[in-house]
CSV table of C-alpha atoms in Angstrom, one decimal:
chain,number,residue,atom,x,y,z
A,13,MET,CA,0.0,0.3,0.4
A,14,LEU,CA,1.3,3.4,-0.5
A,15,PRO,CA,1.7,6.2,2.1
A,16,ALA,CA,-1.3,8.5,1.8
A,17,TYR,CA,-0.5,10.8,0.3
A,18,SER,CA,0.1,14.9,1.2
A,19,ASP,CA,-0.2,18.2,0.0
A,20,SER,CA,1.7,19.9,1.9
A,21,LEU,CA,1.7,23.4,-0.9
A,22,SER,CA,1.3,26.8,0.6
A,23,GLY,CA,0.0,29.6,0.0
A,24,GLY,CA,-0.9,29.9,-3.9
A,25,ALA,CA,-1.9,32.1,-6.1
A,26,TRP,CA,-4.4,35.8,-6.0
A,27,ARG,CA,-7.1,35.5,-9.2
A,28,GLY,CA,-6.5,38.6,-10.4
A,29,ASP,CA,-8.3,41.8,-10.0
A,30,ARG,CA,-10.7,39.9,-8.7
A,31,THR,CA,-9.1,40.2,-5.5
A,32,ARG,CA,-9.8,42.9,-4.9
A,33,GLY,CA,-11.4,45.3,-3.0
A,34,VAL,CA,-13.6,48.5,-4.6
A,35,HIS,CA,-10.7,50.4,-2.4
A,36,GLY,CA,-7.3,48.3,-3.7
A,37,GLU,CA,-7.2,46.0,-1.0
A,38,ARG,CA,-7.1,42.0,-0.3
A,39,ASP,CA,-10.7,40.8,-0.6
A,40,MET,CA,-9.9,37.6,1.1
A,41,SER,CA,-13.6,35.8,0.8
A,42,LEU,CA,-11.9,35.6,-2.7
A,43,HIS,CA,-8.9,34.2,-2.2
A,44,ARG,CA,-8.6,30.7,-2.7
A,45,ARG,CA,-5.8,29.0,-1.7
A,46,LYS,CA,-4.3,25.1,-2.0
A,47,ILE,CA,-5.2,23.2,1.2
A,48,ALA,CA,-2.1,22.2,3.9
A,49,ASN,CA,-1.5,18.7,5.6
A,50,LEU,CA,-4.7,17.4,2.7
A,51,GLU,CA,-4.6,13.6,3.7
A,52,ILE,CA,-5.5,11.0,0.6
A,53,ARG,CA,-6.3,7.3,1.5
A,54,GLU,CA,-8.3,4.4,1.6
A,55,ALA,CA,-11.9,5.2,2.7
A,56,THR,CA,-12.8,1.7,5.8
A,57,SER,CA,-16.6,1.2,6.9
A,58,ASN,CA,-16.3,3.8,8.9
A,59,ASP,CA,-16.8,6.5,6.3
A,60,ILE,CA,-19.9,5.1,4.9
A,61,ASN,CA,-22.5,7.9,5.9
A,62,LYS,CA,-20.1,10.4,4.6
A,63,ILE,CA,-20.3,8.7,1.5
A,64,VAL,CA,-23.9,8.3,1.0
A,65,THR,CA,-24.2,12.0,2.4
A,66,TYR,CA,-22.2,13.2,-0.7
A,67,ASN,CA,-23.5,10.9,-2.7
A,68,CYS,CA,-26.8,12.2,-2.2
A,69,LEU,CA,-25.1,15.6,-2.5
A,70,MET,CA,-24.4,15.2,-6.2
A,71,ALA,CA,-26.9,13.1,-7.2
A,72,LYS,CA,-28.8,16.5,-6.3
A,73,GLU,CA,-26.2,19.5,-7.5
A,74,THR,CA,-25.6,17.2,-10.7
A,75,GLU,CA,-28.7,15.8,-12.1
A,76,GLU,CA,-31.1,17.1,-9.9
A,77,LEU,CA,-32.0,13.1,-8.2
A,78,LEU,CA,-32.7,12.5,-5.2
A,79,LEU,CA,-31.1,9.3,-4.5
A,80,ASP,CA,-33.2,6.4,-1.9
A,81,GLN,CA,-30.6,6.6,1.0
A,82,PRO,CA,-30.8,3.1,2.0
A,83,VAL,CA,-30.0,1.7,-1.8
A,84,VAL,CA,-27.0,4.1,-2.4
A,85,GLU,CA,-25.7,2.6,2.2
A,86,SER,CA,-26.1,-0.7,0.6
A,87,GLY,CA,-24.5,0.6,-2.1
A,88,VAL,CA,-21.1,2.4,-0.5
A,89,GLU,CA,-20.9,-1.1,2.3
A,90,SER,CA,-20.7,-3.4,-0.5
A,91,VAL,CA,-17.7,-1.6,-3.2
A,92,ILE,CA,-16.1,-0.9,1.5
A,93,ASN,CA,-16.4,-4.2,1.8
A,94,ASP,CA,-15.2,-6.7,-1.7
A,95,THR,CA,-13.1,-4.3,-2.8
A,96,SER,CA,-13.3,-6.1,-6.5
A,97,LYS,CA,-16.2,-4.2,-7.2
A,98,GLY,CA,-14.4,-1.0,-7.3
A,99,GLN,CA,-12.6,1.3,-4.1
A,100,TYR,CA,-12.8,4.2,-2.5
A,101,TRP,CA,-10.6,7.2,-1.7
A,102,VAL,CA,-11.1,10.1,0.7
A,103,ALA,CA,-9.7,13.7,1.1
A,104,GLU,CA,-9.1,14.2,5.3
A,105,TYR,CA,-8.7,17.7,5.6
A,106,ASN,CA,-8.3,18.4,9.9
A,107,ASP,CA,-9.9,14.7,11.0
A,108,THR,CA,-13.3,16.0,8.2
A,109,VAL,CA,-13.5,14.1,4.8
A,110,ILE,CA,-14.1,17.0,2.1
A,111,GLY,CA,-13.7,14.5,-0.4
A,112,GLN,CA,-13.9,11.3,-2.5
A,113,LEU,CA,-14.2,9.0,-5.4
A,114,MET,CA,-14.7,5.8,-6.0
A,115,VAL,CA,-12.9,3.1,-8.9
A,116,THR,CA,-15.0,0.9,-10.4
A,117,TYR,CA,-13.3,-2.3,-12.8
A,118,GLU,CA,-13.7,-2.7,-16.8
A,119,TRP,CA,-12.2,-4.5,-18.5
A,120,SER,CA,-11.0,-3.9,-22.3
A,121,ASP,CA,-10.2,-6.7,-24.5
A,122,TRP,CA,-8.3,-3.5,-27.1
A,123,ARG,CA,-5.6,-3.2,-23.9
A,124,ASN,CA,-5.1,-7.0,-22.3
A,125,GLY,CA,-6.3,-4.8,-19.1
A,126,PHE,CA,-8.7,-3.0,-16.9
A,127,MET,CA,-10.2,0.6,-17.4
A,128,TRP,CA,-10.9,1.7,-14.0
A,129,TRP,CA,-13.4,4.3,-14.0
A,130,ILE,CA,-13.7,6.9,-11.8
A,131,GLN,CA,-17.2,7.3,-10.4
A,132,SER,CA,-19.0,9.5,-6.7
A,133,ALA,CA,-16.4,12.5,-7.2
A,134,TYR,CA,-17.7,14.1,-4.9
A,135,VAL,CA,-15.7,17.6,-3.1
A,136,LEU,CA,-17.2,19.7,-0.6
A,137,GLY,CA,-18.5,22.8,-1.6
A,138,GLU,CA,-16.8,25.3,0.6
A,139,TYR,CA,-13.3,22.8,-1.1
A,140,ARG,CA,-13.6,23.3,-4.3
A,141,ARG,CA,-11.5,24.4,-6.7
A,142,ARG,CA,-8.4,24.2,-4.4
A,143,GLY,CA,-6.7,21.5,-5.3
A,144,VAL,CA,-9.2,18.9,-3.3
A,145,PHE,CA,-10.2,17.3,-6.3
A,146,SER,CA,-6.9,17.5,-8.3
A,147,ALA,CA,-4.9,15.6,-4.7
A,148,LEU,CA,-7.3,12.3,-5.5
A,149,TYR,CA,-7.0,12.2,-9.0
A,150,ASN,CA,-2.9,12.1,-8.8
A,151,HIS,CA,-3.2,9.8,-6.0
A,152,LEU,CA,-4.5,7.6,-7.7
A,153,LYS,CA,-3.3,8.0,-10.9
A,154,LEU,CA,0.0,7.4,-9.1
A,155,ILE,CA,-2.0,3.9,-7.6
A,156,ALA,CA,-3.1,2.9,-11.1
A,157,LYS,CA,0.8,3.0,-13.1
A,158,GLU,CA,1.4,0.7,-10.6
A,159,LYS,CA,-0.3,-2.2,-10.9
A,160,PRO,CA,0.3,-3.8,-14.2
A,161,SER,CA,-2.8,-4.5,-14.3
A,162,CYS,CA,-4.1,-1.9,-15.5
A,163,CYS,CA,-4.4,0.4,-18.8
A,164,GLY,CA,-5.8,3.9,-17.6
A,165,ILE,CA,-8.6,6.1,-16.2
A,166,ARG,CA,-11.9,6.6,-17.4
A,167,LEU,CA,-14.6,8.4,-15.7
A,168,TYR,CA,-17.2,11.0,-17.7
A,169,VAL,CA,-18.2,14.0,-16.7
A,170,GLU,CA,-21.9,16.0,-17.3
A,171,LYS,CA,-22.1,17.7,-20.8
A,172,HIS,CA,-22.9,21.0,-19.2
A,173,ASN,CA,-20.1,20.6,-16.9
A,174,LYS,CA,-17.9,22.9,-17.9
A,175,HIS,CA,-15.4,23.6,-14.5
A,176,ALA,CA,-15.8,20.1,-14.1
A,177,GLN,CA,-14.1,19.8,-17.8
A,178,LYS,CA,-11.8,22.1,-17.6
A,179,THR,CA,-10.3,20.3,-14.6
A,180,TYR,CA,-10.0,17.3,-15.8
A,181,LEU,CA,-8.1,18.6,-19.3
A,182,SER,CA,-5.4,19.9,-16.6
A,183,LEU,CA,-5.0,16.8,-14.7
A,184,GLY,CA,-4.5,15.3,-18.2
A,185,MET,CA,-7.3,13.4,-19.1
A,186,ALA,CA,-8.6,14.2,-23.3
A,187,SER,CA,-11.9,13.9,-24.5
A,188,THR,CA,-12.5,10.5,-25.7
A,189,GLY,CA,-15.2,11.8,-28.5
A,190,TYR,CA,-17.3,8.6,-27.0
A,191,GLU,CA,-21.6,9.1,-25.7
A,192,ILE,CA,-22.9,7.6,-23.2
A,193,MET,CA,-25.5,5.5,-23.5
A,194,GLU,CA,-28.3,3.1,-21.0
A,195,MET,CA,-30.8,1.2,-19.8
A,196,ASP,CA,-31.3,2.5,-16.3
A,197,PHE,CA,-33.3,-1.0,-14.8
A,198,THR,CA,-33.3,0.7,-11.7
A,199,LYS,CA,-36.0,3.4,-12.5
A,200,GLY,CA,-39.2,2.5,-13.1
């Protein structure tokens, strides 16, 4: 197992004139710093309630869906207890989980390896745009590159979520040109 990722970056750049008040003073409410001492670790059963909460918040924010919390809880528990289904990692700051992502595995016969799919990526609102997802992703990428069976990392993103797309592109990901289609048996 790799050691926990620790982002000890300090400071952060001021973001242009948006950080200046009308009298030229710095407006700290607009100042977004990277978070120092962020720990990335494998999720445990102690994290289930937080992951369930974040999954429900994410569905509401991104797709305006209200998820059935007991179903989500069973799904999260299933992954935590059986890593052949997937794996969760969490970002922890001051002993509080502030972000998460899950990976599931898809066999690629074209590549003779597993494509790791990022799912359930969520960062608590006040910590967004501060390097939390980047830290989670970079931690995952380090682990994936050490696994000979892993041939790459993918995720899907809402077409209208331009902020997320910009983040993923900045991390070195590229658009594949694929469209995702589904037939969901859980919908009536």
